[in-house]
């Protein structure tokens, strides 16, 4: 999807989610990483560094279990050319 990443807040949000999934499920926000990471009512800021990506009882977290599906759906709706090109 690199060719579609236009550095908008939703793509930056997806970047942080993918990054957290690769780092033990924790959000990592470093000085040079992509901020302005927003999707719907969610926003990833430096204050979330070390937070669980997914909500866990007692430990908390940012997203619910179904949120990644909705995030990908929202991206697909904003970038319909991805869907059309994938059928070719």
PDB file of N, CA, C and O in Angstrom, chain B, residues numbered from 101:
ATOM      1  N   UNK B 101       0.805  -1.212   0.000  1.00  0.00           N
ATOM      2  CA  UNK B 101       0.000   0.000   0.000  1.00  0.00           C
ATOM      3  C   UNK B 101       0.845   1.273   0.000  1.00  0.00           C
ATOM      4  O   UNK B 101       0.299   2.376   0.047  1.00  0.00           O
ATOM      5  N   UNK B 102       2.149   1.135  -0.051  1.00  0.00           N
ATOM      6  CA  UNK B 102       3.019   2.312   0.031  1.00  0.00           C
ATOM      7  C   UNK B 102       2.682   3.366  -1.016  1.00  0.00           C
ATOM      8  O   UNK B 102       2.777   4.563  -0.743  1.00  0.00           O
ATOM      9  N   UNK B 103       2.293   2.937  -2.201  1.00  0.00           N
ATOM     10  CA  UNK B 103       1.992   3.924  -3.245  1.00  0.00           C
ATOM     11  C   UNK B 103       0.732   4.737  -2.946  1.00  0.00           C
ATOM     12  O   UNK B 103       0.520   5.785  -3.556  1.00  0.00           O
ATOM     13  N   UNK B 104      -0.094   4.278  -2.030  1.00  0.00           N
ATOM     14  CA  UNK B 104      -1.313   4.999  -1.657  1.00  0.00           C
ATOM     15  C   UNK B 104      -1.145   5.856  -0.406  1.00  0.00           C
ATOM     16  O   UNK B 104      -1.966   6.733  -0.138  1.00  0.00           O
ATOM     17  N   UNK B 105      -0.105   5.609   0.344  1.00  0.00           N
ATOM     18  CA  UNK B 105       0.115   6.335   1.607  1.00  0.00           C
ATOM     19  C   UNK B 105       0.438   7.790   1.291  1.00  0.00           C
ATOM     20  O   UNK B 105       1.550   8.117   0.876  1.00  0.00           O
ATOM     21  N   UNK B 106      -0.543   8.650   1.493  1.00  0.00           N
ATOM     22  CA  UNK B 106      -0.375  10.073   1.193  1.00  0.00           C
ATOM     23  C   UNK B 106      -0.103  10.889   2.459  1.00  0.00           C
ATOM     24  O   UNK B 106      -0.272  12.108   2.476  1.00  0.00           O
ATOM     25  N   UNK B 107       0.319  10.195   3.513  1.00  0.00           N
ATOM     26  CA  UNK B 107       0.713  10.834   4.779  1.00  0.00           C
ATOM     27  C   UNK B 107      -0.435  11.568   5.461  1.00  0.00           C
ATOM     28  O   UNK B 107      -0.203  12.488   6.246  1.00  0.00           O
ATOM     29  N   UNK B 108      -1.651  11.176   5.174  1.00  0.00           N
ATOM     30  CA  UNK B 108      -2.809  11.766   5.838  1.00  0.00           C
ATOM     31  C   UNK B 108      -2.956  11.139   7.221  1.00  0.00           C
ATOM     32  O   UNK B 108      -2.362  10.095   7.489  1.00  0.00           O
ATOM     33  N   UNK B 109      -3.739  11.760   8.099  1.00  0.00           N
ATOM     34  CA  UNK B 109      -3.889  11.231   9.457  1.00  0.00           C
ATOM     35  C   UNK B 109      -4.353   9.780   9.518  1.00  0.00           C
ATOM     36  O   UNK B 109      -3.914   9.042  10.401  1.00  0.00           O
ATOM     37  N   UNK B 110      -5.221   9.348   8.618  1.00  0.00           N
ATOM     38  CA  UNK B 110      -5.705   7.960   8.675  1.00  0.00           C
ATOM     39  C   UNK B 110      -4.588   6.975   8.323  1.00  0.00           C
ATOM     40  O   UNK B 110      -4.500   5.903   8.923  1.00  0.00           O
ATOM     41  N   UNK B 111      -3.742   7.325   7.365  1.00  0.00           N
ATOM     42  CA  UNK B 111      -2.612   6.453   7.019  1.00  0.00           C
ATOM     43  C   UNK B 111      -1.593   6.420   8.148  1.00  0.00           C
ATOM     44  O   UNK B 111      -1.015   5.372   8.434  1.00  0.00           O
ATOM     45  N   UNK B 112      -1.371   7.560   8.788  1.00  0.00           N
ATOM     46  CA  UNK B 112      -0.456   7.597   9.922  1.00  0.00           C
ATOM     47  C   UNK B 112      -0.997   6.748  11.067  1.00  0.00           C
ATOM     48  O   UNK B 112      -0.232   6.089  11.771  1.00  0.00           O
ATOM     49  N   UNK B 113      -2.318   6.765  11.254  1.00  0.00           N
ATOM     50  CA  UNK B 113      -2.945   5.934  12.281  1.00  0.00           C
ATOM     51  C   UNK B 113      -2.710   4.451  11.967  1.00  0.00           C
ATOM     52  O   UNK B 113      -2.335   3.678  12.849  1.00  0.00           O
ATOM     53  N   UNK B 114      -2.929   4.064  10.720  1.00  0.00           N
ATOM     54  CA  UNK B 114      -2.696   2.681  10.310  1.00  0.00           C
ATOM     55  C   UNK B 114      -1.234   2.302  10.527  1.00  0.00           C
ATOM     56  O   UNK B 114      -0.947   1.193  10.978  1.00  0.00           O
ATOM     57  N   UNK B 115      -0.314   3.197  10.217  1.00  0.00           N
ATOM     58  CA  UNK B 115       1.106   2.947  10.448  1.00  0.00           C
ATOM     59  C   UNK B 115       1.363   2.601  11.914  1.00  0.00           C
ATOM     60  O   UNK B 115       2.053   1.624  12.206  1.00  0.00           O
ATOM     61  N   UNK B 116       0.817   3.388  12.831  1.00  0.00           N
ATOM     62  CA  UNK B 116       1.038   3.145  14.252  1.00  0.00           C
ATOM     63  C   UNK B 116       0.399   1.830  14.705  1.00  0.00           C
ATOM     64  O   UNK B 116       0.949   1.136  15.560  1.00  0.00           O
ATOM     65  N   UNK B 117      -0.748   1.489  14.139  1.00  0.00           N
ATOM     66  CA  UNK B 117      -1.382   0.207  14.486  1.00  0.00           C
ATOM     67  C   UNK B 117      -0.527  -0.957  14.024  1.00  0.00           C
ATOM     68  O   UNK B 117      -0.324  -1.911  14.775  1.00  0.00           O
ATOM     69  N   UNK B 118      -0.026  -0.896  12.810  1.00  0.00           N
ATOM     70  CA  UNK B 118       0.833  -1.951  12.295  1.00  0.00           C
ATOM     71  C   UNK B 118       2.109  -2.041  13.117  1.00  0.00           C
ATOM     72  O   UNK B 118       2.586  -3.134  13.422  1.00  0.00           O
ATOM     73  N   UNK B 119       2.653  -0.898  13.469  1.00  0.00           N
ATOM     74  CA  UNK B 119       3.874  -0.854  14.267  1.00  0.00           C
ATOM     75  C   UNK B 119       3.638  -1.479  15.647  1.00  0.00           C
ATOM     76  O   UNK B 119       4.471  -2.243  16.135  1.00  0.00           O
ATOM     77  N   UNK B 120       2.523  -1.161  16.262  1.00  0.00           N
ATOM     78  CA  UNK B 120       2.210  -1.733  17.573  1.00  0.00           C
ATOM     79  C   UNK B 120       2.039  -3.246  17.481  1.00  0.00           C
ATOM     80  O   UNK B 120       2.493  -3.982  18.357  1.00  0.00           O
ATOM     81  N   UNK B 121       1.385  -3.705  16.421  1.00  0.00           N
ATOM     82  CA  UNK B 121       1.191  -5.141  16.245  1.00  0.00           C
ATOM     83  C   UNK B 121       2.541  -5.865  16.142  1.00  0.00           C
ATOM     84  O   UNK B 121       2.663  -7.018  16.555  1.00  0.00           O
ATOM     85  N   UNK B 122       3.538  -5.191  15.598  1.00  0.00           N
ATOM     86  CA  UNK B 122       4.865  -5.787  15.447  1.00  0.00           C
ATOM     87  C   UNK B 122       5.735  -5.626  16.690  1.00  0.00           C
ATOM     88  O   UNK B 122       6.826  -6.192  16.763  1.00  0.00           O
ATOM     89  N   UNK B 123       5.259  -4.860  17.666  1.00  0.00           N
ATOM     90  CA  UNK B 123       6.049  -4.596  18.871  1.00  0.00           C
ATOM     91  C   UNK B 123       5.274  -4.965  20.134  1.00  0.00           C
ATOM     92  O   UNK B 123       5.022  -4.123  20.996  1.00  0.00           O
ATOM     93  N   UNK B 124       4.910  -6.219  20.222  1.00  0.00           N
ATOM     94  CA  UNK B 124       4.286  -6.756  21.433  1.00  0.00           C
ATOM     95  C   UNK B 124       2.949  -6.093  21.776  1.00  0.00           C
ATOM     96  O   UNK B 124       2.546  -6.076  22.939  1.00  0.00           O
ATOM     97  N   UNK B 125       2.263  -5.550  20.768  1.00  0.00           N
ATOM     98  CA  UNK B 125       0.942  -4.980  20.997  1.00  0.00           C
ATOM     99  C   UNK B 125       0.941  -3.637  21.696  1.00  0.00           C
ATOM    100  O   UNK B 125      -0.104  -3.180  22.160  1.00  0.00           O
ATOM    101  N   UNK B 126       2.096  -3.001  21.779  1.00  0.00           N
ATOM    102  CA  UNK B 126       2.206  -1.711  22.465  1.00  0.00           C
ATOM    103  C   UNK B 126       2.425  -0.593  21.453  1.00  0.00           C
ATOM    104  O   UNK B 126       3.183  -0.740  20.494  1.00  0.00           O
ATOM    105  N   UNK B 127       1.753   0.515  21.684  1.00  0.00           N
ATOM    106  CA  UNK B 127       1.960   1.694  20.856  1.00  0.00           C
ATOM    107  C   UNK B 127       3.315   2.295  21.219  1.00  0.00           C
ATOM    108  O   UNK B 127       3.613   2.518  22.392  1.00  0.00           O
ATOM    109  N   UNK B 128       4.123   2.550  20.210  1.00  0.00           N
ATOM    110  CA  UNK B 128       5.424   3.177  20.412  1.00  0.00           C
ATOM    111  C   UNK B 128       5.456   4.474  19.617  1.00  0.00           C
ATOM    112  O   UNK B 128       5.351   4.464  18.390  1.00  0.00           O
ATOM    113  N   UNK B 129       5.598   5.572  20.312  1.00  0.00           N
ATOM    114  CA  UNK B 129       5.660   6.870  19.643  1.00  0.00           C
ATOM    115  C   UNK B 129       7.031   7.459  19.929  1.00  0.00           C
ATOM    116  O   UNK B 129       7.344   7.836  21.059  1.00  0.00           O
ATOM    117  N   UNK B 130       7.825   7.529  18.899  1.00  0.00           N
ATOM    118  CA  UNK B 130       9.164   8.094  19.022  1.00  0.00           C
ATOM    119  C   UNK B 130       9.186   9.465  18.351  1.00  0.00           C
ATOM    120  O   UNK B 130       8.294   9.795  17.569  1.00  0.00           O
ATOM    121  N   UNK B 131      10.186  10.241  18.654  1.00  0.00           N
ATOM    122  CA  UNK B 131      10.262  11.631  18.202  1.00  0.00           C
ATOM    123  C   UNK B 131      10.080  11.789  16.697  1.00  0.00           C
ATOM    124  O   UNK B 131       9.430  12.740  16.264  1.00  0.00           O
ATOM    125  N   UNK B 132      10.622  10.906  15.902  1.00  0.00           N
ATOM    126  CA  UNK B 132      10.575  11.080  14.450  1.00  0.00           C
ATOM    127  C   UNK B 132       9.408  10.352  13.781  1.00  0.00           C
ATOM    128  O   UNK B 132       9.268  10.407  12.559  1.00  0.00           O
ATOM    129  N   UNK B 133       8.586   9.683  14.550  1.00  0.00           N
ATOM    130  CA  UNK B 133       7.485   8.936  13.938  1.00  0.00           C
ATOM    131  C   UNK B 133       6.370   9.861  13.495  1.00  0.00           C
ATOM    132  O   UNK B 133       6.315  11.036  13.858  1.00  0.00           O
ATOM    133  N   UNK B 134       5.490   9.290  12.702  1.00  0.00           N
ATOM    134  CA  UNK B 134       4.391  10.021  12.094  1.00  0.00           C
ATOM    135  C   UNK B 134       3.351  10.409  13.133  1.00  0.00           C
ATOM    136  O   UNK B 134       2.648   9.554  13.670  1.00  0.00           O
ATOM    137  N   UNK B 135       3.260  11.686  13.409  1.00  0.00           N
ATOM    138  CA  UNK B 135       2.181  12.145  14.274  1.00  0.00           C
ATOM    139  C   UNK B 135       1.086  12.685  13.362  1.00  0.00           C
ATOM    140  O   UNK B 135       1.141  12.490  12.148  1.00  0.00           O
ATOM    141  N   UNK B 136       0.120  13.343  13.916  1.00  0.00           N
ATOM    142  CA  UNK B 136      -1.089  13.664  13.165  1.00  0.00           C
ATOM    143  C   UNK B 136      -1.708  12.347  12.713  1.00  0.00           C
ATOM    144  O   UNK B 136      -2.067  12.169  11.549  1.00  0.00           O
ATOM    145  N   UNK B 137      -1.821  11.438  13.663  1.00  0.00           N
ATOM    146  CA  UNK B 137      -2.371  10.114  13.416  1.00  0.00           C
ATOM    147  C   UNK B 137      -3.772  10.066  14.018  1.00  0.00           C
ATOM    148  O   UNK B 137      -3.940   9.878  15.223  1.00  0.00           O
ATOM    149  N   UNK B 138      -4.769  10.238  13.161  1.00  0.00           N
ATOM    150  CA  UNK B 138      -6.151  10.292  13.629  1.00  0.00           C
ATOM    151  C   UNK B 138      -7.033   9.417  12.755  1.00  0.00           C
ATOM    152  O   UNK B 138      -6.825   9.266  11.551  1.00  0.00           O
ATOM    153  N   UNK B 139      -8.034   8.845  13.427  1.00  0.00           N
ATOM    154  CA  UNK B 139      -9.069   8.083  12.735  1.00  0.00           C
ATOM    155  C   UNK B 139     -10.319   8.162  13.591  1.00  0.00           C
ATOM    156  O   UNK B 139     -10.325   7.697  14.731  1.00  0.00           O
ATOM    157  N   UNK B 140     -11.367   8.740  13.054  1.00  0.00           N
ATOM    158  CA  UNK B 140     -12.613   8.904  13.801  1.00  0.00           C
ATOM    159  C   UNK B 140     -12.356   9.652  15.095  1.00  0.00           C
ATOM    160  O   UNK B 140     -11.790  10.745  15.084  1.00  0.00           O
ATOM    161  N   UNK B 141     -12.769   9.065  16.212  1.00  0.00           N
ATOM    162  CA  UNK B 141     -12.562   9.682  17.520  1.00  0.00           C
ATOM    163  C   UNK B 141     -11.211   9.317  18.141  1.00  0.00           C
ATOM    164  O   UNK B 141     -10.893   9.760  19.244  1.00  0.00           O
ATOM    165  N   UNK B 142     -10.435   8.525  17.445  1.00  0.00           N
ATOM    166  CA  UNK B 142      -9.141   8.077  17.965  1.00  0.00           C
ATOM    167  C   UNK B 142      -8.018   8.988  17.467  1.00  0.00           C
ATOM    168  O   UNK B 142      -8.041   9.463  16.331  1.00  0.00           O
ATOM    169  N   UNK B 143      -7.049   9.217  18.330  1.00  0.00           N
ATOM    170  CA  UNK B 143      -5.853   9.962  17.942  1.00  0.00           C
ATOM    171  C   UNK B 143      -4.667   9.384  18.702  1.00  0.00           C
ATOM    172  O   UNK B 143      -4.732   9.171  19.913  1.00  0.00           O
ATOM    173  N   UNK B 144      -3.598   9.136  17.982  1.00  0.00           N
ATOM    174  CA  UNK B 144      -2.380   8.639  18.615  1.00  0.00           C
ATOM    175  C   UNK B 144      -1.462   9.827  18.847  1.00  0.00           C
ATOM    176  O   UNK B 144      -1.084  10.541  17.918  1.00  0.00           O
ATOM    177  N   UNK B 145      -1.118  10.016  20.106  1.00  0.00           N
ATOM    178  CA  UNK B 145      -0.237  11.103  20.507  1.00  0.00           C
ATOM    179  C   UNK B 145       0.918  10.524  21.314  1.00  0.00           C
ATOM    180  O   UNK B 145       0.906   9.343  21.661  1.00  0.00           O
ATOM    181  N   UNK B 146       1.905  11.343  21.610  1.00  0.00           N
ATOM    182  CA  UNK B 146       3.060  10.892  22.389  1.00  0.00           C
ATOM    183  C   UNK B 146       2.646  10.348  23.754  1.00  0.00           C
ATOM    184  O   UNK B 146       3.312   9.473  24.308  1.00  0.00           O
ATOM    185  N   UNK B 147       1.547  10.870  24.290  1.00  0.00           N
ATOM    186  CA  UNK B 147       1.101  10.419  25.617  1.00  0.00           C
ATOM    187  C   UNK B 147       0.652   8.955  25.617  1.00  0.00           C
ATOM    188  O   UNK B 147       0.529   8.352  26.684  1.00  0.00           O
ATOM    189  N   UNK B 148       0.407   8.379  24.447  1.00  0.00           N
ATOM    190  CA  UNK B 148      -0.012   6.972  24.359  1.00  0.00           C
ATOM    191  C   UNK B 148       1.163   6.004  24.266  1.00  0.00           C
ATOM    192  O   UNK B 148       0.960   4.792  24.199  1.00  0.00           O
ATOM    193  N   UNK B 149       2.376   6.520  24.261  1.00  0.00           N
ATOM    194  CA  UNK B 149       3.545   5.653  24.181  1.00  0.00           C
ATOM    195  C   UNK B 149       3.494   4.600  25.297  1.00  0.00           C
ATOM    196  O   UNK B 149       3.361   4.936  26.474  1.00  0.00           O
ATOM    197  N   UNK B 150       3.600   3.339  24.913  1.00  0.00           N
ATOM    198  CA  UNK B 150       3.570   2.235  25.869  1.00  0.00           C
ATOM    199  C   UNK B 150       2.185   1.681  26.160  1.00  0.00           C
ATOM    200  O   UNK B 150       2.052   0.692  26.881  1.00  0.00           O
ATOM    201  N   UNK B 151       1.154   2.306  25.609  1.00  0.00           N
ATOM    202  CA  UNK B 151      -0.230   1.853  25.808  1.00  0.00           C
ATOM    203  C   UNK B 151      -0.506   0.626  24.944  1.00  0.00           C
ATOM    204  O   UNK B 151       0.040   0.499  23.848  1.00  0.00           O
ATOM    205  N   UNK B 152      -1.343  -0.266  25.433  1.00  0.00           N
ATOM    206  CA  UNK B 152      -1.772  -1.410  24.623  1.00  0.00           C
ATOM    207  C   UNK B 152      -2.559  -0.913  23.426  1.00  0.00           C
ATOM    208  O   UNK B 152      -3.377  -0.001  23.545  1.00  0.00           O
ATOM    209  N   UNK B 153      -2.311  -1.515  22.273  1.00  0.00           N
ATOM    210  CA  UNK B 153      -3.094  -1.174  21.092  1.00  0.00           C
ATOM    211  C   UNK B 153      -4.537  -1.615  21.290  1.00  0.00           C
ATOM    212  O   UNK B 153      -5.464  -0.856  21.010  1.00  0.00           O
ATOM    213  N   UNK B 154      -4.729  -2.842  21.773  1.00  0.00           N
ATOM    214  CA  UNK B 154      -6.076  -3.369  21.998  1.00  0.00           C
ATOM    215  C   UNK B 154      -6.433  -3.309  23.469  1.00  0.00           C
ATOM    216  O   UNK B 154      -5.595  -3.537  24.341  1.00  0.00           O
ATOM    217  N   UNK B 155      -7.672  -3.002  23.722  1.00  0.00           N
ATOM    218  CA  UNK B 155      -8.177  -2.922  25.093  1.00  0.00           C
ATOM    219  C   UNK B 155      -8.087  -4.285  25.767  1.00  0.00           C
ATOM    220  O   UNK B 155      -8.529  -5.294  25.218  1.00  0.00           O
ATOM    221  N   UNK B 156      -7.513  -4.300  26.955  1.00  0.00           N
ATOM    222  CA  UNK B 156      -7.458  -5.490  27.801  1.00  0.00           C
ATOM    223  C   UNK B 156      -8.052  -5.129  29.159  1.00  0.00           C
ATOM    224  O   UNK B 156      -7.749  -4.064  29.695  1.00  0.00           O
ATOM    225  N   UNK B 157      -8.887  -5.989  29.723  1.00  0.00           N
ATOM    226  CA  UNK B 157      -9.423  -5.692  31.047  1.00  0.00           C
ATOM    227  C   UNK B 157      -8.279  -5.398  32.028  1.00  0.00           C
ATOM    228  O   UNK B 157      -7.230  -6.039  31.984  1.00  0.00           O
ATOM    229  N   UNK B 158      -8.490  -4.474  32.862  1.00  0.00           N
ATOM    230  CA  UNK B 158      -7.556  -4.006  33.893  1.00  0.00           C
ATOM    231  C   UNK B 158      -6.404  -3.184  33.296  1.00  0.00           C
ATOM    232  O   UNK B 158      -6.034  -2.154  33.861  1.00  0.00           O
ATOM    233  N   UNK B 159      -5.834  -3.619  32.168  1.00  0.00           N
ATOM    234  CA  UNK B 159      -4.679  -2.940  31.585  1.00  0.00           C
ATOM    235  C   UNK B 159      -5.071  -1.799  30.643  1.00  0.00           C
ATOM    236  O   UNK B 159      -4.248  -0.925  30.368  1.00  0.00           O
ATOM    237  N   UNK B 160      -6.299  -1.790  30.148  1.00  0.00           N
ATOM    238  CA  UNK B 160      -6.735  -0.745  29.224  1.00  0.00           C
ATOM    239  C   UNK B 160      -6.173  -0.938  27.831  1.00  0.00           C
ATOM    240  O   UNK B 160      -5.586  -1.975  27.524  1.00  0.00           O
ATOM    241  N   UNK B 161      -6.353   0.055  27.001  1.00  0.00           N
ATOM    242  CA  UNK B 161      -5.883   0.001  25.628  1.00  0.00           C
ATOM    243  C   UNK B 161      -6.695   0.928  24.756  1.00  0.00           C
ATOM    244  O   UNK B 161      -7.671   1.524  25.212  1.00  0.00           O
ATOM    245  N   UNK B 162      -6.300   1.051  23.508  1.00  0.00           N
ATOM    246  CA  UNK B 162      -6.911   2.024  22.608  1.00  0.00           C
ATOM    247  C   UNK B 162      -8.089   1.464  21.820  1.00  0.00           C
ATOM    248  O   UNK B 162      -9.169   2.054  21.834  1.00  0.00           O
ATOM    249  N   UNK B 163      -7.905   0.347  21.138  1.00  0.00           N
ATOM    250  CA  UNK B 163      -8.905  -0.155  20.197  1.00  0.00           C
ATOM    251  C   UNK B 163      -9.673  -1.364  20.727  1.00  0.00           C
ATOM    252  O   UNK B 163      -9.178  -2.140  21.544  1.00  0.00           O
ATOM    253  N   UNK B 164     -10.894  -1.491  20.232  1.00  0.00           N
ATOM    254  CA  UNK B 164     -11.679  -2.688  20.466  1.00  0.00           C
ATOM    255  C   UNK B 164     -11.322  -3.729  19.424  1.00  0.00           C
ATOM    256  O   UNK B 164     -10.651  -3.416  18.440  1.00  0.00           O
ATOM    257  N   UNK B 165     -11.752  -4.941  19.622  1.00  0.00           N
ATOM    258  CA  UNK B 165     -11.358  -6.058  18.771  1.00  0.00           C
ATOM    259  C   UNK B 165     -11.812  -5.889  17.314  1.00  0.00           C
ATOM    260  O   UNK B 165     -11.122  -6.359  16.409  1.00  0.00           O
ATOM    261  N   UNK B 166     -12.936  -5.240  17.066  1.00  0.00           N
ATOM    262  CA  UNK B 166     -13.420  -5.072  15.695  1.00  0.00           C
ATOM    263  C   UNK B 166     -12.936  -3.815  15.007  1.00  0.00           C
ATOM    264  O   UNK B 166     -13.172  -3.641  13.812  1.00  0.00           O
ATOM    265  N   UNK B 167     -12.270  -2.941  15.723  1.00  0.00           N
ATOM    266  CA  UNK B 167     -11.852  -1.666  15.150  1.00  0.00           C
ATOM    267  C   UNK B 167     -10.919  -1.787  13.943  1.00  0.00           C
ATOM    268  O   UNK B 167     -11.068  -1.003  13.006  1.00  0.00           O
ATOM    269  N   UNK B 168      -9.963  -2.728  13.910  1.00  0.00           N
ATOM    270  CA  UNK B 168      -9.101  -2.813  12.724  1.00  0.00           C
ATOM    271  C   UNK B 168      -9.879  -3.092  11.435  1.00  0.00           C
ATOM    272  O   UNK B 168      -9.522  -2.587  10.371  1.00  0.00           O
ATOM    273  N   UNK B 169     -10.929  -3.887  11.532  1.00  0.00           N
ATOM    274  CA  UNK B 169     -11.741  -4.168  10.342  1.00  0.00           C
ATOM    275  C   UNK B 169     -12.388  -2.876   9.857  1.00  0.00           C
ATOM    276  O   UNK B 169     -12.393  -2.589   8.660  1.00  0.00           O
ATOM    277  N   UNK B 170     -12.928  -2.108  10.779  1.00  0.00           N
ATOM    278  CA  UNK B 170     -13.560  -0.836  10.408  1.00  0.00           C
ATOM    279  C   UNK B 170     -12.534   0.152   9.853  1.00  0.00           C
ATOM    280  O   UNK B 170     -12.830   0.881   8.907  1.00  0.00           O
ATOM    281  N   UNK B 171     -11.342   0.185  10.428  1.00  0.00           N
ATOM    282  CA  UNK B 171     -10.284   1.062   9.932  1.00  0.00           C
ATOM    283  C   UNK B 171      -9.950   0.727   8.485  1.00  0.00           C
ATOM    284  O   UNK B 171      -9.862   1.620   7.643  1.00  0.00           O
ATOM    285  N   UNK B 172      -9.765  -0.553   8.195  1.00  0.00           N
ATOM    286  CA  UNK B 172      -9.455  -0.951   6.820  1.00  0.00           C
ATOM    287  C   UNK B 172     -10.615  -0.640   5.876  1.00  0.00           C
ATOM    288  O   UNK B 172     -10.391  -0.257   4.728  1.00  0.00           O
ATOM    289  N   UNK B 173     -11.838  -0.800   6.341  1.00  0.00           N
ATOM    290  CA  UNK B 173     -13.006  -0.464   5.529  1.00  0.00           C
ATOM    291  C   UNK B 173     -13.029   1.035   5.230  1.00  0.00           C
ATOM    292  O   UNK B 173     -13.289   1.442   4.098  1.00  0.00           O
ATOM    293  N   UNK B 174     -12.759   1.848   6.241  1.00  0.00           N
ATOM    294  CA  UNK B 174     -12.736   3.305   6.035  1.00  0.00           C
ATOM    295  C   UNK B 174     -11.650   3.711   5.045  1.00  0.00           C
ATOM    296  O   UNK B 174     -11.863   4.598   4.218  1.00  0.00           O
ATOM    297  N   UNK B 175     -10.497   3.072   5.123  1.00  0.00           N
ATOM    298  CA  UNK B 175      -9.436   3.368   4.159  1.00  0.00           C
ATOM    299  C   UNK B 175      -9.873   2.970   2.758  1.00  0.00           C
ATOM    300  O   UNK B 175      -9.651   3.711   1.801  1.00  0.00           O
ATOM    301  N   UNK B 176     -10.488   1.813   2.636  1.00  0.00           N
ATOM    302  CA  UNK B 176     -10.967   1.364   1.325  1.00  0.00           C
ATOM    303  C   UNK B 176     -11.972   2.356   0.736  1.00  0.00           C
ATOM    304  O   UNK B 176     -11.967   2.605  -0.469  1.00  0.00           O
ATOM    305  N   UNK B 177     -12.830   2.918   1.582  1.00  0.00           N
ATOM    306  CA  UNK B 177     -13.819   3.877   1.101  1.00  0.00           C
ATOM    307  C   UNK B 177     -13.170   5.186   0.655  1.00  0.00           C
ATOM    308  O   UNK B 177     -13.640   5.818  -0.291  1.00  0.00           O
ATOM    309  N   UNK B 178     -12.100   5.596   1.323  1.00  0.00           N
ATOM    310  CA  UNK B 178     -11.416   6.840   0.967  1.00  0.00           C
ATOM    311  C   UNK B 178     -10.506   6.681  -0.246  1.00  0.00           C
ATOM    312  O   UNK B 178     -10.177   7.664  -0.909  1.00  0.00           O
ATOM    313  N   UNK B 179     -10.105   5.464  -0.534  1.00  0.00           N
ATOM    314  CA  UNK B 179      -9.179   5.198  -1.637  1.00  0.00           C
ATOM    315  C   UNK B 179      -9.751   4.090  -2.525  1.00  0.00           C
ATOM    316  O   UNK B 179      -9.197   2.992  -2.576  1.00  0.00           O
ATOM    317  N   UNK B 180     -10.848   4.369  -3.220  1.00  0.00           N
ATOM    318  CA  UNK B 180     -11.505   3.316  -4.023  1.00  0.00           C
ATOM    319  C   UNK B 180     -10.608   2.774  -5.139  1.00  0.00           C
ATOM    320  O   UNK B 180     -10.825   1.657  -5.608  1.00  0.00           O
ATOM    321  N   UNK B 181      -9.619   3.533  -5.567  1.00  0.00           N
ATOM    322  CA  UNK B 181      -8.721   3.056  -6.623  1.00  0.00           C
ATOM    323  C   UNK B 181      -7.926   1.828  -6.172  1.00  0.00           C
ATOM    324  O   UNK B 181      -7.512   1.028  -7.010  1.00  0.00           O
ATOM    325  N   UNK B 182      -7.707   1.666  -4.873  1.00  0.00           N
ATOM    326  CA  UNK B 182      -7.011   0.470  -4.389  1.00  0.00           C
ATOM    327  C   UNK B 182      -7.829  -0.773  -4.693  1.00  0.00           C
ATOM    328  O   UNK B 182      -7.286  -1.780  -5.147  1.00  0.00           O
ATOM    329  N   UNK B 183      -9.112  -0.709  -4.449  1.00  0.00           N
ATOM    330  CA  UNK B 183      -9.980  -1.848  -4.689  1.00  0.00           C
ATOM    331  C   UNK B 183     -10.057  -2.160  -6.172  1.00  0.00           C
ATOM    332  O   UNK B 183      -9.947  -3.321  -6.565  1.00  0.00           O
ATOM    333  N   UNK B 184     -10.244  -1.142  -7.001  1.00  0.00           N
ATOM    334  CA  UNK B 184     -10.365  -1.351  -8.434  1.00  0.00           C
ATOM    335  C   UNK B 184      -9.076  -1.930  -9.021  1.00  0.00           C
ATOM    336  O   UNK B 184      -9.126  -2.834  -9.855  1.00  0.00           O
ATOM    337  N   UNK B 185      -7.936  -1.418  -8.593  1.00  0.00           N
ATOM    338  CA  UNK B 185      -6.662  -1.903  -9.130  1.00  0.00           C
ATOM    339  C   UNK B 185      -6.338  -3.301  -8.664  1.00  0.00           C
ATOM    340  O   UNK B 185      -5.639  -4.039  -9.359  1.00  0.00           O
ATOM    341  N   UNK B 186      -6.835  -3.685  -7.490  1.00  0.00           N
ATOM    342  CA  UNK B 186      -6.535  -5.026  -6.999  1.00  0.00           C
ATOM    343  C   UNK B 186      -7.290  -6.100  -7.783  1.00  0.00           C
ATOM    344  O   UNK B 186      -6.935  -7.276  -7.710  1.00  0.00           O
ATOM    345  N   UNK B 187      -8.317  -5.717  -8.524  1.00  0.00           N
ATOM    346  CA  UNK B 187      -9.081  -6.672  -9.309  1.00  0.00           C
ATOM    347  C   UNK B 187      -8.447  -6.945 -10.665  1.00  0.00           C
ATOM    348  O   UNK B 187      -8.832  -7.892 -11.351  1.00  0.00           O
ATOM    349  N   UNK B 188      -7.490  -6.133 -11.051  1.00  0.00           N
ATOM    350  CA  UNK B 188      -6.858  -6.281 -12.381  1.00  0.00           C
ATOM    351  C   UNK B 188      -5.826  -7.378 -12.368  1.00  0.00           C
ATOM    352  O   UNK B 188      -5.196  -7.645 -13.391  1.00  0.00           O
TER     353      UNK B 188
END
